[in-house]
């Protein structure tokens, strides 16, 4: 019996938790702001976990160059459209986890929620006077993938992201 099973935690509980979600959404906001964008629209944050906590979409995000952009990522699913189309359903399923994750990120002061404009502003570690957290080995690559999503989304408008990923906000 492992320590995790004595706590009643499954592998799913370990990966799909608000703290890890907060970390990924924070990395997403930093990627979004990389080229000078002020803040990310909150609806885009609800796509981060559905794309990164799904093996096939995560693998394609990880293997697509940052400079290639979201359209090239989406084009990789030409023969498997159902995977791309599944992002919307996963976004709906993971909405509570995404919302909790945004809350944890805001409470931890990793992001600021601007309620007037419905945007998220991520704070760099320099502003936080904090050391970068260490992720477990099995989660390596997730931070870079979240950053990449933020960068890709910042290059497109909300409607264009929705159209490219076949999602509805």
PDB file of N, CA, C and O in Angstrom, residues 13-52:
ATOM      1  N   UNK A  13      -6.414  12.201  -9.018  1.00  0.00           N
ATOM      2  CA  UNK A  13      -6.499  13.255  -8.007  1.00  0.00           C
ATOM      3  C   UNK A  13      -5.189  14.033  -7.898  1.00  0.00           C
ATOM      4  O   UNK A  13      -5.194  15.233  -7.664  1.00  0.00           O
ATOM      5  N   UNK A  14      -4.089  13.338  -8.064  1.00  0.00           N
ATOM      6  CA  UNK A  14      -2.782  13.972  -7.934  1.00  0.00           C
ATOM      7  C   UNK A  14      -2.529  14.935  -9.084  1.00  0.00           C
ATOM      8  O   UNK A  14      -2.046  16.044  -8.882  1.00  0.00           O
ATOM      9  N   UNK A  15      -2.856  14.521 -10.301  1.00  0.00           N
ATOM     10  CA  UNK A  15      -2.593  15.355 -11.469  1.00  0.00           C
ATOM     11  C   UNK A  15      -3.665  16.431 -11.628  1.00  0.00           C
ATOM     12  O   UNK A  15      -3.354  17.581 -11.924  1.00  0.00           O
ATOM     13  N   UNK A  16      -4.925  16.064 -11.444  1.00  0.00           N
ATOM     14  CA  UNK A  16      -6.008  17.015 -11.644  1.00  0.00           C
ATOM     15  C   UNK A  16      -6.368  17.662 -10.316  1.00  0.00           C
ATOM     16  O   UNK A  16      -7.420  17.412  -9.741  1.00  0.00           O
ATOM     17  N   UNK A  17      -5.485  18.521  -9.844  1.00  0.00           N
ATOM     18  CA  UNK A  17      -5.783  19.245  -8.616  1.00  0.00           C
ATOM     19  C   UNK A  17      -5.582  20.731  -8.842  1.00  0.00           C
ATOM     20  O   UNK A  17      -4.835  21.134  -9.738  1.00  0.00           O
ATOM     21  N   UNK A  18      -6.248  21.556  -8.065  1.00  0.00           N
ATOM     22  CA  UNK A  18      -6.203  23.002  -8.293  1.00  0.00           C
ATOM     23  C   UNK A  18      -4.813  23.619  -8.156  1.00  0.00           C
ATOM     24  O   UNK A  18      -4.534  24.631  -8.793  1.00  0.00           O
ATOM     25  N   UNK A  19      -3.939  23.039  -7.346  1.00  0.00           N
ATOM     26  CA  UNK A  19      -2.600  23.621  -7.191  1.00  0.00           C
ATOM     27  C   UNK A  19      -1.796  23.470  -8.481  1.00  0.00           C
ATOM     28  O   UNK A  19      -1.157  24.430  -8.938  1.00  0.00           O
ATOM     29  N   UNK A  20      -1.839  22.303  -9.078  1.00  0.00           N
ATOM     30  CA  UNK A  20      -1.142  22.107 -10.349  1.00  0.00           C
ATOM     31  C   UNK A  20      -1.821  22.935 -11.435  1.00  0.00           C
ATOM     32  O   UNK A  20      -1.164  23.559 -12.259  1.00  0.00           O
ATOM     33  N   UNK A  21      -3.135  22.977 -11.414  1.00  0.00           N
ATOM     34  CA  UNK A  21      -3.862  23.809 -12.367  1.00  0.00           C
ATOM     35  C   UNK A  21      -3.494  25.278 -12.226  1.00  0.00           C
ATOM     36  O   UNK A  21      -3.311  25.984 -13.221  1.00  0.00           O
ATOM     37  N   UNK A  22      -3.345  25.752 -10.993  1.00  0.00           N
ATOM     38  CA  UNK A  22      -2.953  27.147 -10.747  1.00  0.00           C
ATOM     39  C   UNK A  22      -1.571  27.415 -11.335  1.00  0.00           C
ATOM     40  O   UNK A  22      -1.346  28.458 -11.964  1.00  0.00           O
ATOM     41  N   UNK A  23      -0.665  26.474 -11.133  1.00  0.00           N
ATOM     42  CA  UNK A  23       0.692  26.618 -11.678  1.00  0.00           C
ATOM     43  C   UNK A  23       0.655  26.702 -13.203  1.00  0.00           C
ATOM     44  O   UNK A  23       1.311  27.562 -13.799  1.00  0.00           O
ATOM     45  N   UNK A  24      -0.124  25.839 -13.840  1.00  0.00           N
ATOM     46  CA  UNK A  24      -0.206  25.835 -15.307  1.00  0.00           C
ATOM     47  C   UNK A  24      -0.870  27.104 -15.838  1.00  0.00           C
ATOM     48  O   UNK A  24      -0.424  27.677 -16.837  1.00  0.00           O
ATOM     49  N   UNK A  25      -1.913  27.561 -15.181  1.00  0.00           N
ATOM     50  CA  UNK A  25      -2.577  28.785 -15.617  1.00  0.00           C
ATOM     51  C   UNK A  25      -1.648  29.986 -15.421  1.00  0.00           C
ATOM     52  O   UNK A  25      -1.594  30.885 -16.255  1.00  0.00           O
ATOM     53  N   UNK A  26      -0.891  29.995 -14.344  1.00  0.00           N
ATOM     54  CA  UNK A  26       0.097  31.053 -14.123  1.00  0.00           C
ATOM     55  C   UNK A  26       1.137  31.061 -15.245  1.00  0.00           C
ATOM     56  O   UNK A  26       1.435  32.105 -15.817  1.00  0.00           O
ATOM     57  N   UNK A  27       1.666  29.885 -15.595  1.00  0.00           N
ATOM     58  CA  UNK A  27       2.635  29.799 -16.679  1.00  0.00           C
ATOM     59  C   UNK A  27       2.006  30.250 -18.002  1.00  0.00           C
ATOM     60  O   UNK A  27       2.653  30.900 -18.816  1.00  0.00           O
ATOM     61  N   UNK A  28       0.748  29.911 -18.196  1.00  0.00           N
ATOM     62  CA  UNK A  28       0.010  30.339 -19.378  1.00  0.00           C
ATOM     63  C   UNK A  28      -0.033  31.870 -19.455  1.00  0.00           C
ATOM     64  O   UNK A  28       0.208  32.456 -20.506  1.00  0.00           O
ATOM     65  N   UNK A  29      -0.352  32.522 -18.324  1.00  0.00           N
ATOM     66  CA  UNK A  29      -0.433  33.991 -18.347  1.00  0.00           C
ATOM     67  C   UNK A  29       0.922  34.618 -18.645  1.00  0.00           C
ATOM     68  O   UNK A  29       1.001  35.622 -19.347  1.00  0.00           O
ATOM     69  N   UNK A  30       1.982  34.027 -18.121  1.00  0.00           N
ATOM     70  CA  UNK A  30       3.314  34.564 -18.394  1.00  0.00           C
ATOM     71  C   UNK A  30       3.654  34.428 -19.873  1.00  0.00           C
ATOM     72  O   UNK A  30       4.228  35.337 -20.471  1.00  0.00           O
ATOM     73  N   UNK A  31       3.284  33.307 -20.484  1.00  0.00           N
ATOM     74  CA  UNK A  31       3.492  33.127 -21.921  1.00  0.00           C
ATOM     75  C   UNK A  31       2.661  34.106 -22.726  1.00  0.00           C
ATOM     76  O   UNK A  31       3.118  34.651 -23.728  1.00  0.00           O
ATOM     77  N   UNK A  32       1.448  34.352 -22.279  1.00  0.00           N
ATOM     78  CA  UNK A  32       0.562  35.280 -22.977  1.00  0.00           C
ATOM     79  C   UNK A  32       1.155  36.689 -22.974  1.00  0.00           C
ATOM     80  O   UNK A  32       1.069  37.422 -23.944  1.00  0.00           O
ATOM     81  N   UNK A  33       1.761  37.061 -21.874  1.00  0.00           N
ATOM     82  CA  UNK A  33       2.306  38.409 -21.694  1.00  0.00           C
ATOM     83  C   UNK A  33       3.719  38.564 -22.251  1.00  0.00           C
ATOM     84  O   UNK A  33       4.266  39.665 -22.227  1.00  0.00           O
ATOM     85  N   UNK A  34       4.295  37.497 -22.765  1.00  0.00           N
ATOM     86  CA  UNK A  34       5.692  37.492 -23.183  1.00  0.00           C
ATOM     87  C   UNK A  34       6.048  38.596 -24.173  1.00  0.00           C
ATOM     88  O   UNK A  34       7.096  39.214 -24.068  1.00  0.00           O
ATOM     89  N   UNK A  35       5.192  38.839 -25.147  1.00  0.00           N
ATOM     90  CA  UNK A  35       5.484  39.855 -26.161  1.00  0.00           C
ATOM     91  C   UNK A  35       4.786  41.178 -25.898  1.00  0.00           C
ATOM     92  O   UNK A  35       4.497  41.938 -26.820  1.00  0.00           O
ATOM     93  N   UNK A  36       4.467  41.455 -24.651  1.00  0.00           N
ATOM     94  CA  UNK A  36       3.920  42.756 -24.305  1.00  0.00           C
ATOM     95  C   UNK A  36       2.424  42.826 -24.106  1.00  0.00           C
ATOM     96  O   UNK A  36       1.903  43.895 -23.793  1.00  0.00           O
ATOM     97  N   UNK A  37       1.715  41.733 -24.291  1.00  0.00           N
ATOM     98  CA  UNK A  37       0.271  41.743 -24.022  1.00  0.00           C
ATOM     99  C   UNK A  37       0.068  42.006 -22.535  1.00  0.00           C
ATOM    100  O   UNK A  37       0.820  41.505 -21.698  1.00  0.00           O
ATOM    101  N   UNK A  38      -0.907  42.803 -22.207  1.00  0.00           N
ATOM    102  CA  UNK A  38      -1.144  43.181 -20.817  1.00  0.00           C
ATOM    103  C   UNK A  38      -1.661  42.026 -19.963  1.00  0.00           C
ATOM    104  O   UNK A  38      -1.164  41.775 -18.893  1.00  0.00           O
ATOM    105  N   UNK A  39      -2.709  41.378 -20.428  1.00  0.00           N
ATOM    106  CA  UNK A  39      -3.341  40.318 -19.649  1.00  0.00           C
ATOM    107  C   UNK A  39      -4.130  39.408 -20.583  1.00  0.00           C
ATOM    108  O   UNK A  39      -4.513  39.803 -21.673  1.00  0.00           O
ATOM    109  N   UNK A  40      -4.359  38.185 -20.128  1.00  0.00           N
ATOM    110  CA  UNK A  40      -5.075  37.191 -20.929  1.00  0.00           C
ATOM    111  C   UNK A  40      -6.570  37.217 -20.609  1.00  0.00           C
ATOM    112  O   UNK A  40      -6.949  37.289 -19.433  1.00  0.00           O
ATOM    113  N   UNK A  41      -7.415  37.145 -21.623  1.00  0.00           N
ATOM    114  CA  UNK A  41      -8.860  37.031 -21.354  1.00  0.00           C
ATOM    115  C   UNK A  41      -9.143  35.750 -20.565  1.00  0.00           C
ATOM    116  O   UNK A  41      -8.622  34.674 -20.886  1.00  0.00           O
ATOM    117  N   UNK A  42      -9.944  35.857 -19.543  1.00  0.00           N
ATOM    118  CA  UNK A  42     -10.228  34.711 -18.670  1.00  0.00           C
ATOM    119  C   UNK A  42     -10.753  33.501 -19.440  1.00  0.00           C
ATOM    120  O   UNK A  42     -10.363  32.374 -19.129  1.00  0.00           O
ATOM    121  N   UNK A  43     -11.626  33.654 -20.445  1.00  0.00           N
ATOM    122  CA  UNK A  43     -12.109  32.449 -21.140  1.00  0.00           C
ATOM    123  C   UNK A  43     -10.977  31.574 -21.695  1.00  0.00           C
ATOM    124  O   UNK A  43     -11.100  30.354 -21.721  1.00  0.00           O
ATOM    125  N   UNK A  44      -9.871  32.180 -22.095  1.00  0.00           N
ATOM    126  CA  UNK A  44      -8.761  31.385 -22.629  1.00  0.00           C
ATOM    127  C   UNK A  44      -8.130  30.501 -21.558  1.00  0.00           C
ATOM    128  O   UNK A  44      -7.637  29.414 -21.857  1.00  0.00           O
ATOM    129  N   UNK A  45      -8.156  30.940 -20.323  1.00  0.00           N
ATOM    130  CA  UNK A  45      -7.587  30.138 -19.227  1.00  0.00           C
ATOM    131  C   UNK A  45      -8.343  28.826 -19.050  1.00  0.00           C
ATOM    132  O   UNK A  45      -7.775  27.840 -18.571  1.00  0.00           O
ATOM    133  N   UNK A  46      -9.606  28.799 -19.482  1.00  0.00           N
ATOM    134  CA  UNK A  46     -10.397  27.577 -19.355  1.00  0.00           C
ATOM    135  C   UNK A  46     -10.035  26.528 -20.415  1.00  0.00           C
ATOM    136  O   UNK A  46     -10.567  25.421 -20.390  1.00  0.00           O
ATOM    137  N   UNK A  47      -9.130  26.860 -21.329  1.00  0.00           N
ATOM    138  CA  UNK A  47      -8.655  25.896 -22.326  1.00  0.00           C
ATOM    139  C   UNK A  47      -7.337  25.249 -21.934  1.00  0.00           C
ATOM    140  O   UNK A  47      -6.943  24.239 -22.503  1.00  0.00           O
ATOM    141  N   UNK A  48      -6.655  25.813 -20.968  1.00  0.00           N
ATOM    142  CA  UNK A  48      -5.317  25.333 -20.593  1.00  0.00           C
ATOM    143  C   UNK A  48      -5.367  23.897 -20.085  1.00  0.00           C
ATOM    144  O   UNK A  48      -4.673  23.013 -20.607  1.00  0.00           O
ATOM    145  N   UNK A  49      -6.154  23.637 -19.066  1.00  0.00           N
ATOM    146  CA  UNK A  49      -6.197  22.287 -18.482  1.00  0.00           C
ATOM    147  C   UNK A  49      -6.762  21.246 -19.447  1.00  0.00           C
ATOM    148  O   UNK A  49      -6.198  20.152 -19.554  1.00  0.00           O
ATOM    149  N   UNK A  50      -7.835  21.541 -20.186  1.00  0.00           N
ATOM    150  CA  UNK A  50      -8.338  20.542 -21.143  1.00  0.00           C
ATOM    151  C   UNK A  50      -7.314  20.173 -22.217  1.00  0.00           C
ATOM    152  O   UNK A  50      -7.318  19.049 -22.718  1.00  0.00           O
ATOM    153  N   UNK A  51      -6.444  21.097 -22.551  1.00  0.00           N
ATOM    154  CA  UNK A  51      -5.440  20.792 -23.578  1.00  0.00           C
ATOM    155  C   UNK A  51      -4.214  20.106 -22.984  1.00  0.00           C
ATOM    156  O   UNK A  51      -3.620  19.246 -23.628  1.00  0.00           O
ATOM    157  N   UNK A  52      -3.837  20.456 -21.760  1.00  0.00           N
ATOM    158  CA  UNK A  52      -2.609  19.906 -21.192  1.00  0.00           C
ATOM    159  C   UNK A  52      -2.821  18.640 -20.371  1.00  0.00           C
ATOM    160  O   UNK A  52      -1.883  17.864 -20.199  1.00  0.00           O
TER     161      UNK A  52
END
